[in-house]
Coordinates of C-alpha atoms and ligand atoms in Angstrom, one line a residue:
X22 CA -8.1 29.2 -41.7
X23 CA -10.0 28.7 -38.5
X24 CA -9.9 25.4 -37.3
X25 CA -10.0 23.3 -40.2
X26 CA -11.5 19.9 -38.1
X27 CA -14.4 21.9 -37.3
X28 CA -14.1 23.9 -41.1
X29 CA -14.2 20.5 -43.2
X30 CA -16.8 18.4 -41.0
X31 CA -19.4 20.7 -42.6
X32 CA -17.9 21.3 -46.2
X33 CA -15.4 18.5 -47.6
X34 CA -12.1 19.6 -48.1
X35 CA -11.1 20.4 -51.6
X36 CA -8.3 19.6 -54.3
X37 CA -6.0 22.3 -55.4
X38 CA -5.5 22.3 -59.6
X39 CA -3.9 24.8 -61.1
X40 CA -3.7 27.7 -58.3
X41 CA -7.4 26.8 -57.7
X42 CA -8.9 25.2 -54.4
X43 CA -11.9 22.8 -56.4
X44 CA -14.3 20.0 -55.4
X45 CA -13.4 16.4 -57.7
X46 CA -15.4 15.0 -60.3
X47 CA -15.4 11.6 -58.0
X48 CA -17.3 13.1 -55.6
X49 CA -16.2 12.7 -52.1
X50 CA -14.8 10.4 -49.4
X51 CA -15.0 10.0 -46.0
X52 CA -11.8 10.6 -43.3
X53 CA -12.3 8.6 -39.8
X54 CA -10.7 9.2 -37.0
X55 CA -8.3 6.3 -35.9
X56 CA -9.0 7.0 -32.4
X57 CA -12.5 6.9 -31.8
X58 CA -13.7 5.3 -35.4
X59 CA -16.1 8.3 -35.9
X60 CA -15.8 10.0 -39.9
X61 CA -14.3 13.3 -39.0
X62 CA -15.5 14.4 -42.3
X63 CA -14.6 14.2 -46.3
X64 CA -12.7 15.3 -48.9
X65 CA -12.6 16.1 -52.8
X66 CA -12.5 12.5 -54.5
X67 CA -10.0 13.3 -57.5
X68 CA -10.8 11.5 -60.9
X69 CA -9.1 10.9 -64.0
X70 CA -10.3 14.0 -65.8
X71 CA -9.0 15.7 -62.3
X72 CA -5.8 14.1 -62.3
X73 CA -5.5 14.9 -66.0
X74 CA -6.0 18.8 -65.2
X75 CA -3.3 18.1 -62.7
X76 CA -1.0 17.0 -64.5
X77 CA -1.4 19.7 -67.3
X78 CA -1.4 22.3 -65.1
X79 CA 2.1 21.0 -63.9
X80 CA 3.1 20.6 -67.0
X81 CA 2.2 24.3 -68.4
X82 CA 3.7 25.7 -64.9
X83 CA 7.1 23.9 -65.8
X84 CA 7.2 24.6 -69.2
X85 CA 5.4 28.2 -69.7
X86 CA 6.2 30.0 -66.7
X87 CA 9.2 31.5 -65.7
X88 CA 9.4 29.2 -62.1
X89 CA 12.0 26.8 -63.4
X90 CA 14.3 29.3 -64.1
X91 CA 14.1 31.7 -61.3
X92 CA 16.0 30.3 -58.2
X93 CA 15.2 33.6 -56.0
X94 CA 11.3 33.6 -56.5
X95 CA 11.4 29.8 -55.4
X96 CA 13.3 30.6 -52.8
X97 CA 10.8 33.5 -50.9
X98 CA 7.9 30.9 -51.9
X99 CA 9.1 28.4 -50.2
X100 CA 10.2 30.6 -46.9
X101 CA 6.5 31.8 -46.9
X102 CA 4.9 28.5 -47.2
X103 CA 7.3 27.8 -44.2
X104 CA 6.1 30.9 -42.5
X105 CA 2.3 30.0 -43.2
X106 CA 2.8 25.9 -42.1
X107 CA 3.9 27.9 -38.3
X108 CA 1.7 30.7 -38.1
X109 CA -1.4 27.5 -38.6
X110 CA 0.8 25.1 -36.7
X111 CA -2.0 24.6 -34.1
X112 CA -4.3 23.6 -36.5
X113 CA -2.4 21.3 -38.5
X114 CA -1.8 19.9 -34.9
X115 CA -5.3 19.4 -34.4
X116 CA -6.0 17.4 -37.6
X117 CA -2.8 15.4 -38.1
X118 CA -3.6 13.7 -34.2
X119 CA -7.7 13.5 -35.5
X120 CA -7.0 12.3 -39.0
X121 CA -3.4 10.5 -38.6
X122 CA -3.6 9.4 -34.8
X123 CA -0.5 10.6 -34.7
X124 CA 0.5 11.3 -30.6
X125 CA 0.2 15.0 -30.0
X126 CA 3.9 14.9 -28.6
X127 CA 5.3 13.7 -31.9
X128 CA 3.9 17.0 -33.6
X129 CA 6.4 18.8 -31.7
X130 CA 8.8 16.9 -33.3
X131 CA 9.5 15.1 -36.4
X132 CA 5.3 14.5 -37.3
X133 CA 4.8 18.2 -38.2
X134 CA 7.6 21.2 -36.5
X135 CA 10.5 20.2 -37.0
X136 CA 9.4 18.8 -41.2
X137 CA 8.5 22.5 -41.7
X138 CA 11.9 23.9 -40.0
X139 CA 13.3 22.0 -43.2
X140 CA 11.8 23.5 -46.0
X141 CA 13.9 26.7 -44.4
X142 CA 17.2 24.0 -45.0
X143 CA 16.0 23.5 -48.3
X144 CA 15.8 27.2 -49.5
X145 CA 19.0 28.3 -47.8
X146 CA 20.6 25.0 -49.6
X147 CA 19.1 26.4 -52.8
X148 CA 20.5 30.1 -52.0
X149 CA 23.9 28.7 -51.9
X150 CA 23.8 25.7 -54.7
X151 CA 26.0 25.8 -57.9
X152 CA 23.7 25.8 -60.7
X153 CA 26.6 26.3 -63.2
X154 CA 29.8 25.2 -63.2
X155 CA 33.0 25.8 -65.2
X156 CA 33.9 22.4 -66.0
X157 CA 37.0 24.3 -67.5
X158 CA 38.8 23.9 -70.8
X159 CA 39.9 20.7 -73.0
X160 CA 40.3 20.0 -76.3
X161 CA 38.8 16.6 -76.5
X162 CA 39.4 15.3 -80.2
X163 CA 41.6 18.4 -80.7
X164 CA 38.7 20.7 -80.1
X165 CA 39.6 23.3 -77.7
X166 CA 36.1 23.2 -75.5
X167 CA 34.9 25.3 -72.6
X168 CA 32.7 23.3 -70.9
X169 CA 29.9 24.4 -68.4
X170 CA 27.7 21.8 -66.1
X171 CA 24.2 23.1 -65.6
X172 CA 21.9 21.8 -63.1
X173 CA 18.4 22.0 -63.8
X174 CA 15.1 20.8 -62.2
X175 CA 13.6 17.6 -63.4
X176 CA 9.9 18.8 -65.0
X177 CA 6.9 17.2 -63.4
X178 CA 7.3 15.2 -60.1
X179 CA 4.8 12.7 -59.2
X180 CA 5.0 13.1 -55.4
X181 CA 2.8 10.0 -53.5
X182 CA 2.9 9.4 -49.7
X183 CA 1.6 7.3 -47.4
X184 CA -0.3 8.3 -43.9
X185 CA 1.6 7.5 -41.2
X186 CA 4.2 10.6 -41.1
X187 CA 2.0 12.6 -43.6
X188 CA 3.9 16.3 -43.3
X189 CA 7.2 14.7 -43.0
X190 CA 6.8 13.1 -46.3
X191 CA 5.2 15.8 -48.5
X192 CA 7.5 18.4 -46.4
X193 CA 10.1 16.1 -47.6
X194 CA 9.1 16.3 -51.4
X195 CA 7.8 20.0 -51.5
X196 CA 10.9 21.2 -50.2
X197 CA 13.8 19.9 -52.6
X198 CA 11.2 19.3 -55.6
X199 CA 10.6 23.4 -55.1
X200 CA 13.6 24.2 -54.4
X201 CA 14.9 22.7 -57.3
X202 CA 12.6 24.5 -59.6
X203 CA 10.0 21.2 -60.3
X204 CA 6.7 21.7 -60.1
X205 CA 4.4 19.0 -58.4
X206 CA 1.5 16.7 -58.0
X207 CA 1.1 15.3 -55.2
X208 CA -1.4 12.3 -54.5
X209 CA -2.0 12.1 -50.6
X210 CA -2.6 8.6 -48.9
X211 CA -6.3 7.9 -48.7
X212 CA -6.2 7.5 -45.2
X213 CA -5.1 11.3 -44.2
X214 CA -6.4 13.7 -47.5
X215 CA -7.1 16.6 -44.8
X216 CA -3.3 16.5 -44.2
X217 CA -2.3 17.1 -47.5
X218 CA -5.6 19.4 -48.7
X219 CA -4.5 22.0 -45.1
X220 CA -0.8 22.3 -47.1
X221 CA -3.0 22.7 -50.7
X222 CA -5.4 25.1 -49.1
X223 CA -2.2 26.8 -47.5
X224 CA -1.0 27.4 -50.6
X225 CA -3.4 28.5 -52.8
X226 CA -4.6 31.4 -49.7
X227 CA -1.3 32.2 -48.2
X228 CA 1.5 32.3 -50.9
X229 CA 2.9 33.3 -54.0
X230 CA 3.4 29.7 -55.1
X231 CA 2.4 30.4 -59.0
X232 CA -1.0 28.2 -60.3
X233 CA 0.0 24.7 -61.5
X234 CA 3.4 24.7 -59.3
X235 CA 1.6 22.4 -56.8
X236 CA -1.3 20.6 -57.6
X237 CA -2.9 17.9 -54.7
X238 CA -5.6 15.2 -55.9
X239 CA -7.1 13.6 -53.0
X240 CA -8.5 10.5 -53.9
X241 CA -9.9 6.8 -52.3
X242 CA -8.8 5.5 -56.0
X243 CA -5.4 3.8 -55.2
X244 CA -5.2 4.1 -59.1
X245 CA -4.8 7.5 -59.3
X246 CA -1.7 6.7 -58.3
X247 CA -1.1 4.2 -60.5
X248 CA -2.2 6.7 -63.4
X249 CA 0.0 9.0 -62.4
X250 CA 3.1 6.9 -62.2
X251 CA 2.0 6.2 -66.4
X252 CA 1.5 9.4 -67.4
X253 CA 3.9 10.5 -70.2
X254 CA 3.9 14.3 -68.7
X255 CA 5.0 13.3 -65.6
X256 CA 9.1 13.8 -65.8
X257 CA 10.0 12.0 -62.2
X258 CA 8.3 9.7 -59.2
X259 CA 8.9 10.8 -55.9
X260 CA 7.3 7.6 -54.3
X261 CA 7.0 6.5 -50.4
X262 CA 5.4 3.7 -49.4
X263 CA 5.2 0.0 -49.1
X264 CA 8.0 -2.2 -50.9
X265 CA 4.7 -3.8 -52.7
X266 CA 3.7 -0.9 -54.1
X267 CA 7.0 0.6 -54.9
X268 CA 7.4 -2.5 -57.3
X269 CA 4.3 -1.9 -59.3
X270 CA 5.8 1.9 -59.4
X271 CA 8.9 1.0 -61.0
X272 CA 6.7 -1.3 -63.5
X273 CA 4.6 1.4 -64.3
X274 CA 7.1 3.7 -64.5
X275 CA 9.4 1.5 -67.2
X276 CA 6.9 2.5 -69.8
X277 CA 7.9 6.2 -70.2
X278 CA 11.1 5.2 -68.6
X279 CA 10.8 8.0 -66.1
X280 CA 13.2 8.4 -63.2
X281 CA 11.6 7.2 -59.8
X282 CA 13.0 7.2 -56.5
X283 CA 11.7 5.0 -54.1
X284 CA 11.5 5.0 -50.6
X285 CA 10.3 1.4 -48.9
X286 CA 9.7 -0.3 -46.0
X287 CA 11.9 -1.7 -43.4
X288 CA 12.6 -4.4 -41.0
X289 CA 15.4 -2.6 -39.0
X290 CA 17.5 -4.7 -36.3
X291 CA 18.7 -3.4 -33.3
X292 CA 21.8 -5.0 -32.0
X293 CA 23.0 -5.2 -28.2
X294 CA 26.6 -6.6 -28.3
X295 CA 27.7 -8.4 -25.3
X296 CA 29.1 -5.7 -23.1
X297 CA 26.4 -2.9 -23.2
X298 CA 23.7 -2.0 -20.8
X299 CA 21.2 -4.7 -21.4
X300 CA 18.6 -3.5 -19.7
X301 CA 18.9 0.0 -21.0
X302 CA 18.8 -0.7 -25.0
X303 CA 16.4 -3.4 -24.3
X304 CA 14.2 -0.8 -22.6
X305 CA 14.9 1.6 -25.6
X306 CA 14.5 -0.3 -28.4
X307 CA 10.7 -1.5 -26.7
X308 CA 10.1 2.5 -26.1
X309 CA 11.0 3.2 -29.9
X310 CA 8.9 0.3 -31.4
X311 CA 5.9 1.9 -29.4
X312 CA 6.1 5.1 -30.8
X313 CA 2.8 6.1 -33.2
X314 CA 2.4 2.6 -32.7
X315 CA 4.7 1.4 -34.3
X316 CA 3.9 2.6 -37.7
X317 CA 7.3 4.4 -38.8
X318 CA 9.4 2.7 -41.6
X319 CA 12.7 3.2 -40.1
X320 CA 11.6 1.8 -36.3
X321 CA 14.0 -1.2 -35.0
X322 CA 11.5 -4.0 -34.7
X323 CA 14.1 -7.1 -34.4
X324 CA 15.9 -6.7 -30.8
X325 CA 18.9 -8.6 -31.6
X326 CA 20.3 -10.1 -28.1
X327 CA 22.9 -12.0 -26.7
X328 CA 22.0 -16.0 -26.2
X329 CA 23.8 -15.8 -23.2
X330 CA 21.2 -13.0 -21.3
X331 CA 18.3 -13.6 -23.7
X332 CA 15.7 -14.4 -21.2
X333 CA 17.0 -11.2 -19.1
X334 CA 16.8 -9.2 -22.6
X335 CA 13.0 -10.8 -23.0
X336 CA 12.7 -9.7 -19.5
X337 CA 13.8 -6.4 -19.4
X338 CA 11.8 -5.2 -22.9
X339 CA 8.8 -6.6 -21.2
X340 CA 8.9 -4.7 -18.3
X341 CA 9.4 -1.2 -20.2
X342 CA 6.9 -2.2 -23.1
X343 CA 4.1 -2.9 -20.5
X344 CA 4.9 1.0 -18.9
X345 CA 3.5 2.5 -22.2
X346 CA 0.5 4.2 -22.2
X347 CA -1.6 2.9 -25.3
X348 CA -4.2 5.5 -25.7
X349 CA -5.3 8.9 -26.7
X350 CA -3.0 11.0 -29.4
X351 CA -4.4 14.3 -27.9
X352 CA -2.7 13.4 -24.3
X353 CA -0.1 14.8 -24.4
X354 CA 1.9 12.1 -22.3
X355 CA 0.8 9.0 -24.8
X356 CA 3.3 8.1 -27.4
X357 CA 1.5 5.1 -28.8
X358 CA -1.3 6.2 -30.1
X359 CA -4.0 3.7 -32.4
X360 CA -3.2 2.1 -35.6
X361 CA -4.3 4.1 -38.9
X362 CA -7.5 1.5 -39.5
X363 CA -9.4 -1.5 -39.2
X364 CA -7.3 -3.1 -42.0
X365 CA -4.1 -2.3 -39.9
X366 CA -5.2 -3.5 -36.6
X367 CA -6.5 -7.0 -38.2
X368 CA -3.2 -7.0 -40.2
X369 CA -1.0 -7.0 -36.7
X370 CA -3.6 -9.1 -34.7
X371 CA -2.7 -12.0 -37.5
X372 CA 1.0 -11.4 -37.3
X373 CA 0.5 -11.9 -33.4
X374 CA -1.7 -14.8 -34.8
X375 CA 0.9 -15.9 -37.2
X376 CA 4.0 -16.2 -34.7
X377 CA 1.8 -18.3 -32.4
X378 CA 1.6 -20.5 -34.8
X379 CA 4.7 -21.0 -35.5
X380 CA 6.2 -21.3 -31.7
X381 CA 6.8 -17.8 -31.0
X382 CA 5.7 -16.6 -27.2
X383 CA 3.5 -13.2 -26.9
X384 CA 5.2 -12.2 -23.8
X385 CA 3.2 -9.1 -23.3
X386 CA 0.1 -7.3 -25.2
X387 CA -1.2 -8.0 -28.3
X388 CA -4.9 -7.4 -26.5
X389 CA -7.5 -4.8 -27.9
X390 CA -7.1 -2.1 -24.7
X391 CA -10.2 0.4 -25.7
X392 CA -13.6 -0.5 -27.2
X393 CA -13.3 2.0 -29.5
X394 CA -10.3 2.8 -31.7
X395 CA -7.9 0.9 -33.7
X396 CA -5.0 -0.1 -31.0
X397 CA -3.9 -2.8 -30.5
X398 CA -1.4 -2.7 -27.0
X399 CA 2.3 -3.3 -28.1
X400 CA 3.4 -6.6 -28.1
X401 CA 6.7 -8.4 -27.3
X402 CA 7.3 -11.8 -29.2
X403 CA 9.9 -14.2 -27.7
X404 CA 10.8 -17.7 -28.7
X405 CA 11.5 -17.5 -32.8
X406 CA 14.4 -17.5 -35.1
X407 CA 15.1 -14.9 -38.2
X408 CA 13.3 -17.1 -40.1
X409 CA 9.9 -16.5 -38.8
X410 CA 7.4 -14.4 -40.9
X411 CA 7.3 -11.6 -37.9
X412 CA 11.3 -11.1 -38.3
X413 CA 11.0 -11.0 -41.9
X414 CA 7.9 -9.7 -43.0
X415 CA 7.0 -5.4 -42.2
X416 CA 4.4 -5.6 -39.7
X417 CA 4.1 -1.7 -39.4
X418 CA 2.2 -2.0 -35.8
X419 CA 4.0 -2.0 -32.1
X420 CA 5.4 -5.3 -32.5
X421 CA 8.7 -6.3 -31.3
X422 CA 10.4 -9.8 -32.5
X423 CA 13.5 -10.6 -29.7
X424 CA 16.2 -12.9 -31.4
X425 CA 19.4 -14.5 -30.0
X426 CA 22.5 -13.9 -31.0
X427 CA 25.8 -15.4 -30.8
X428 CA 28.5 -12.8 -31.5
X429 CA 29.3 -9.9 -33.1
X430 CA 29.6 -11.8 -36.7
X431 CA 26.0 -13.6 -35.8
X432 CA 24.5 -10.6 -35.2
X433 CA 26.1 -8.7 -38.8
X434 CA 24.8 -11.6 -40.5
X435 CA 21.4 -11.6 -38.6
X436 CA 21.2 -7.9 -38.9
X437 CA 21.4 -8.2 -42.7
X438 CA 19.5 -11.6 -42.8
X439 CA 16.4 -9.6 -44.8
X440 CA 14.9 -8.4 -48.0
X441 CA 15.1 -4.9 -46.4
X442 CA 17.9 -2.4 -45.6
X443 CA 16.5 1.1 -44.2
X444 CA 17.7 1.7 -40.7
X445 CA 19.4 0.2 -37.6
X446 CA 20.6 0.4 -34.3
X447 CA 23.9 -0.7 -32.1
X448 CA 24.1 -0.9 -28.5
X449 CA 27.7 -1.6 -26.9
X450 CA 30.1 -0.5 -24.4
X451 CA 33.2 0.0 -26.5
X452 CA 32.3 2.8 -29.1
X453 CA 34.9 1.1 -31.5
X454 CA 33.6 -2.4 -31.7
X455 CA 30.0 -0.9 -32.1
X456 CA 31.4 1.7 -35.0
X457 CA 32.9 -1.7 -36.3
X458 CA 29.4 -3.7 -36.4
X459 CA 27.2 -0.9 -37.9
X460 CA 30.1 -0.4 -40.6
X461 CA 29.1 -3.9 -41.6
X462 CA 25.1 -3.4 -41.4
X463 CA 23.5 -2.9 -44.8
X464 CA 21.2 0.0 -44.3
X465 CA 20.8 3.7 -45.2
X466 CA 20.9 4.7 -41.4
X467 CA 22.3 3.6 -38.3
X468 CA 22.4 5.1 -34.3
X469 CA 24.7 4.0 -32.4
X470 CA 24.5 4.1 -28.6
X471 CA 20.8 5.9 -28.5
X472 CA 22.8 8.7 -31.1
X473 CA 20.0 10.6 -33.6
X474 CA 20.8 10.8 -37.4
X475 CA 17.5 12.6 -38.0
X476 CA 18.2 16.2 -39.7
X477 CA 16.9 17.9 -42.5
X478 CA 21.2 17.5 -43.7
X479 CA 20.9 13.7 -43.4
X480 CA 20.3 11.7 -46.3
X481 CA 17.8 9.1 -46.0
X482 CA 16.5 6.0 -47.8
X483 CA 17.5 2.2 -48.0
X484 CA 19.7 -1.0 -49.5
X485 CA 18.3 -3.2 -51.1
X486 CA 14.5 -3.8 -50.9
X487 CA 13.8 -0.9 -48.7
X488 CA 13.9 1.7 -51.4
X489 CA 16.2 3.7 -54.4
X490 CA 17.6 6.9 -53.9
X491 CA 17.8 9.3 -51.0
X492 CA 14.9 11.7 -49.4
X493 CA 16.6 14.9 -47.9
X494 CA 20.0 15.8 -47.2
X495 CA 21.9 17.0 -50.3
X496 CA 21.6 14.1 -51.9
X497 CA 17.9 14.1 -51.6
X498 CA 17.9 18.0 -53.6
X499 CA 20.2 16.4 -56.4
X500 CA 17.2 14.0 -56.7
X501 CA 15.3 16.7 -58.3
X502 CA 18.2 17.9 -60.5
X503 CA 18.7 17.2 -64.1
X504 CA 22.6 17.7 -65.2
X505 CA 23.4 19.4 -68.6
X506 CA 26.9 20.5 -69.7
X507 CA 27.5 23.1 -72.7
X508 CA 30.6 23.0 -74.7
X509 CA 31.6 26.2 -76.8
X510 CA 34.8 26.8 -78.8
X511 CA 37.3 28.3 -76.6
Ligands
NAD619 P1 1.0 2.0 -49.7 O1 2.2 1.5 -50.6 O2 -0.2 1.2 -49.6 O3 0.5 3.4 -50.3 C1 1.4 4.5 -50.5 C2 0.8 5.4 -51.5 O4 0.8 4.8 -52.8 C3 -0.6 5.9 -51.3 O5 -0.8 7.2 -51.6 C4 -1.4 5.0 -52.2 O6 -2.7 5.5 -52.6 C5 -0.4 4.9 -53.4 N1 -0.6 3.8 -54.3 C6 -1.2 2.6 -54.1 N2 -1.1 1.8 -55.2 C7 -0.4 2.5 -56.1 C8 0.1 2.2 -57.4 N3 -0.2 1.0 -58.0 N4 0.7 3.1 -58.1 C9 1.0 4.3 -57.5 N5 0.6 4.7 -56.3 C10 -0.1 3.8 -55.6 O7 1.7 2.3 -48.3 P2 0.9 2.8 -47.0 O8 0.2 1.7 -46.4 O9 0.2 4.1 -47.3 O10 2.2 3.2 -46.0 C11 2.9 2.3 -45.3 C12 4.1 1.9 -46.0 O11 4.9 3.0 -46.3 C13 5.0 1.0 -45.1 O12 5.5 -0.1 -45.9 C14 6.2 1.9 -44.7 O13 7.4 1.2 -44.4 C15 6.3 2.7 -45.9 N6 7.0 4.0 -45.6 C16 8.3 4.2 -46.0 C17 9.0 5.3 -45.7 C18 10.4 5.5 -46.1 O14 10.8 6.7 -46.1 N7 11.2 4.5 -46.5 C19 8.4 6.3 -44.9 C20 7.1 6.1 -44.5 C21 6.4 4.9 -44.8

C-alpha cells in the first residue's frame, strides 16, 4: 500500500467479502476530515445484498473450512496480520489522525501501536490455551463416565465499533474472535470506514487469512448494523458503542437469542480524598479529560472534590485545562485534537448550554478556538450537584463536571450515583484508605494514584449500564469460546 490518504482520495476504498477487496451495491460515501471539514475521500457503501454475502461467506468459512479447527494456522495468521499492521504503521498513522482526528501522539500509544502489539498477546494466549480438558472420571447415576471439556469458537461474530478508538476496537475483536477460531464481520463506524477498509485491504494483500474469515461492510446505513445484529447466521455480537445503541442490540438480538457482549458508555468519577495532592490529581484528571477531546469511554469526567478545598480544586483544574493546546492531530505536541463531527460538536456546545441553564459556572472554554474544524476548547464546569444532566448524562467531548464531596462514604455513594459503571479513578495520600474507596466503586476499572490498568492481560468492560461482558484479557478470549464436555464409558 502506498499511502492510502492519497490512494483512496482518487478511488473509494472498498469492502472486503469473502477474501475479495469489492466496491458495495450502495454506492459510496464520503469520509471528512474532523480537522479541517474537507471530505478526504469515500468508501464502498455496503447494502443488504452486500451484507448478506457477508454473512454467508462467514458462515461457509466457519462451517466448510478447516479454520475453526486448526489452532496453529490461526495462530501464524494472526502474527502476520500483526507483522503487516507494523510494517504499514506509518500509513495507518496518517489516516487514523485524517479520518479519526485522533492526536498523532496517541497513535504511538493505545490509538493504533500498542492495539497491534496485542493481537501478538492473543496468539501466544491461544498457543498456550487448554482446548480440552480431562474433567476426569465419575459415575454420575452409577455410570462410570470420562468426561472431557472442549472449548470451541462461537461461529459467526458480528463485530460493530464506533470511531473514536477505531484500531483499538476492531484490534480488540480481531484478535480473540481469531484466535479463538471465529470468523468475522465486522461493520466499521460510519464516521472512520478508511480505518477499518486499511485492516480489510491488509488482509486480503498481505496474509493468509482464508476468504470469508473476515469480512468488513463499510456502510453510512446505521441499519446494517441493525441487520446484522438479526441475522439468524450470525452466532455472537461483539458490540461497542453507545449505551443507546447497545439496548436496541440486545433487542435485536433476543430474536435468534444470540449471545452478545456489550461494551457501553461511561460517566467515570475521579475521586480526590482529603489528604492527596489536590492540585496534582486536579491537574491530572483536567489533562486526561482533554485527551482526543475527550471522546474515550473510560475518561474520568466527574472530578469528585473535597467541599472543604472545592474552589482551590476548581482552581487548580482550571489552570491546567487552560495549558492544553486544542488544535492540530498531526502536531505532534497537541493531545486534544477536534471532535469526530458537526453532530458532536453541537451535541457538547448544548451540554455547555444545558448546565448553564441549570446554574452550573463554565469556568474555562467551551468557545469554538479555529474557524475550521470541529473543536470545541475543553471546558471546566463548576457550581452543580450529581444531579445535573452533565454529571449524569455521557457527553463524550472535553468536558469536565467538578462536584463536592464530603467524605470518603459521600464520595463511594457519589462515585456510584449513575446509570453507568466503566472506569474510575482515586487520588489519596494513604494507599490503604484509597485501595479501600475503589474496592467500593462499582466499575470494571479503577487507577489508583495516576497507576495504568491498560494491557492487552486486563479485562475490560462495565457494571451496570456501561456494558456486558469483558473485551480483552482472558476473559475477553473466553468471550469467543463455546464450552462442550463429552462423556464416554470408562
Ligand atoms: P453508536 O452507538 O452511535 O454507534 C456504534 C456502532 O453501532 C456504529 O458502527 C453504528 O453504525 C452501529 N449501529 C448504530 N445503530 C445500530 C443498531 N440499531 N444496531 C446495530 N448497530 C448499530 O456509538 P458511536 O457514536 O459510534 O460511539 C460513541 C459511543 O461508544 C460512546 O457512547 C462511547 O462511550 C462508546 N464506546 C464504548 C467503549 C467501551 O469499550 N465501553 C469504547 C469506545 C466507545
Amino acid at each position: 500500500m502506498s499511502s492510502l490518504v492519497a490512494c483512496w482520495r482518487d478511488e473509494p476504498a472498498k469492502l472486503l467479502i469473502d477474501g475479495a477487496l469489492r466496491s458495495g451495491r450502495g454506492g459510496e460515501f464520503t469520509t471528512v476530515n474532523p480537522a479541517t471539514e474537507e471530505v478526504l475521500g469515500s468508501a464502498a457503501n455496503a447494502d443488504g445484498t452486500d451484507l448478506d454475502e457477508a454473512i454467508g461467506a462467514a458462515r461457509r468459512a466457519f462451517d466448510e473450512t478447516g479454520w475453526a479447527r486448526d489452532a496453529a494456522r490461526r495462530t501464524r495468521c494472526l502474527r502476520q496480520l500483526g507483522e503487516a499492521l507494523r510494517t504499514h504503521s506509518d500509513e495507518l498513522r496518517e489516516l487514523t489522525v485524517a479520518e479519526a482526528g485522533v492526536p498523532v501522539a496517541l497513535t504511538h500509544g493505545p490509538q493504533l501501536d500498542i492495539p497491534i502489539e496485542h493481537l501478538t498477546w492473543f496468539a501466544d494466549l491461544a498457543d498456550g490455551y487448554a482446548w480440552r480438558r480431562d474433567l476426569g472420571v465419575a459415575a454420575p447415576m452409577g455410570v462410570r463416565s470420562r468426561r472431557t471439556l472442549f472449548a470451541e469458537p462461537a461461529g459467526v461474530v458480528a463485530g460493530i465499533t464506533p470511531w473514536n478508538f477505531p484500531h483499538q476496537i476492531t484490534f480488540a475483536k480481531l484478535g480473540p474472535a481469531l484466535a479463538a477460531g471465529n470468523t468475522v464481520v465486522l461493520k466499521p463506524a460510519p464516521e472512520t470506514p478508511w480505518c477499518a477498509a486499511a485492516v480489510g485491504a491488509l488482509i486480503a494483500e498481505e496474509t493468509d487469512i482464508p476468504p470469508g474469515v473476515v469480512n468488513v461492510v463499510t456502510s453510512a446505513d446505521h441499519g446494517i448494523g441493525a441487520r446484522l445484529v438479526a441475522d439468524t447466521r450470525v452466532d455472537l455480537v461483539s458490540f461497542t458503542g453507545s449505551t443507546a445503541t447497545g439496548r436496541s442490540v440486545m433487542a435485536a438480538a433476543a430474536g435468534t437469542l444470540k449471545k452478545v457482549f456489550l461494551e457501553l458508555g461511561g460517566k467515570s468519577a475521579c475521586v480526590v480524598l482529603d489528604d492527596a495532592d489536590l492540585a496534582a490529581a486536579c491537574a491530572m484528571a483536567a489533562f486526561m479529560v482533554c485527551t482526543h477531546a475527550g471522546q474515550g469511554c473510560a475518561l474520568t469526567t466527574r472530578l469528585l472534590v473535597p467541599r472543604a478545598r472545592y474552589d482551590e480544586a476548581v482552581e487548580a483544574a482550571a489552570a491546567a485545562m487552560s495549558r492544553i493546546r486544542c488544535g492540530d492531530p498531526a502536531d505532534r505536541r497537541t493531545i486534544c485534537g477536534p471532535l469526530i463531527s458537526a453532530r458532536q460538536r453541537d451535541r457538547v456546545e448544548s451540554y455547555l448550554a444545558t448546565a448553564a441553564d441549570e446554574g452550573g459556572k463554565i469556568v474555562c472554554g467551551g468557545g469554538r478556538p479555529h474557524a475550521k474544524g470541529f473543536y470545541v476548547e475543553p471546558a471546566l464546569v463548576a457550581g452543580l450537584t450529581n444531579e445535573a444532566r452533565v454529571a449524569r448524562e455521557e457527553i463524550f467531548g472535553p468536558v469536565l463536571v467538578v462536584l463536592a464531596h464530603d467524605g470518603d462514604d459521600d464520595a463511594v455513594r457519589i462515585a456510584n450515583d449513575s446509570p453507568y459503571g466503566l472506569s474510575g479513578a482515586v487520588h489519596g495520600a494513604d494507599p490503604d484508605r484509597a485501595r479501600a474507596v475503589a474496592a467500593r466503586i462499582r466499575t470494571g476499572t479503577l487507577s489508583v494514584n495516576g497507576a495504568v490498568w491498560y494491557s492487552a492481560d486486563v479485562p475490560f468492560g462495565g457494571y451496570k449500564q456501561s456494558g456486558i461482558g469483558r473485551e480483552m484479557g482472558v476473559a475477553g478470549f473466553e468471550e469467543y469460546l463455546e464450552t462442550k464436555v463429552v462423556a464416554e464409558p470408562a
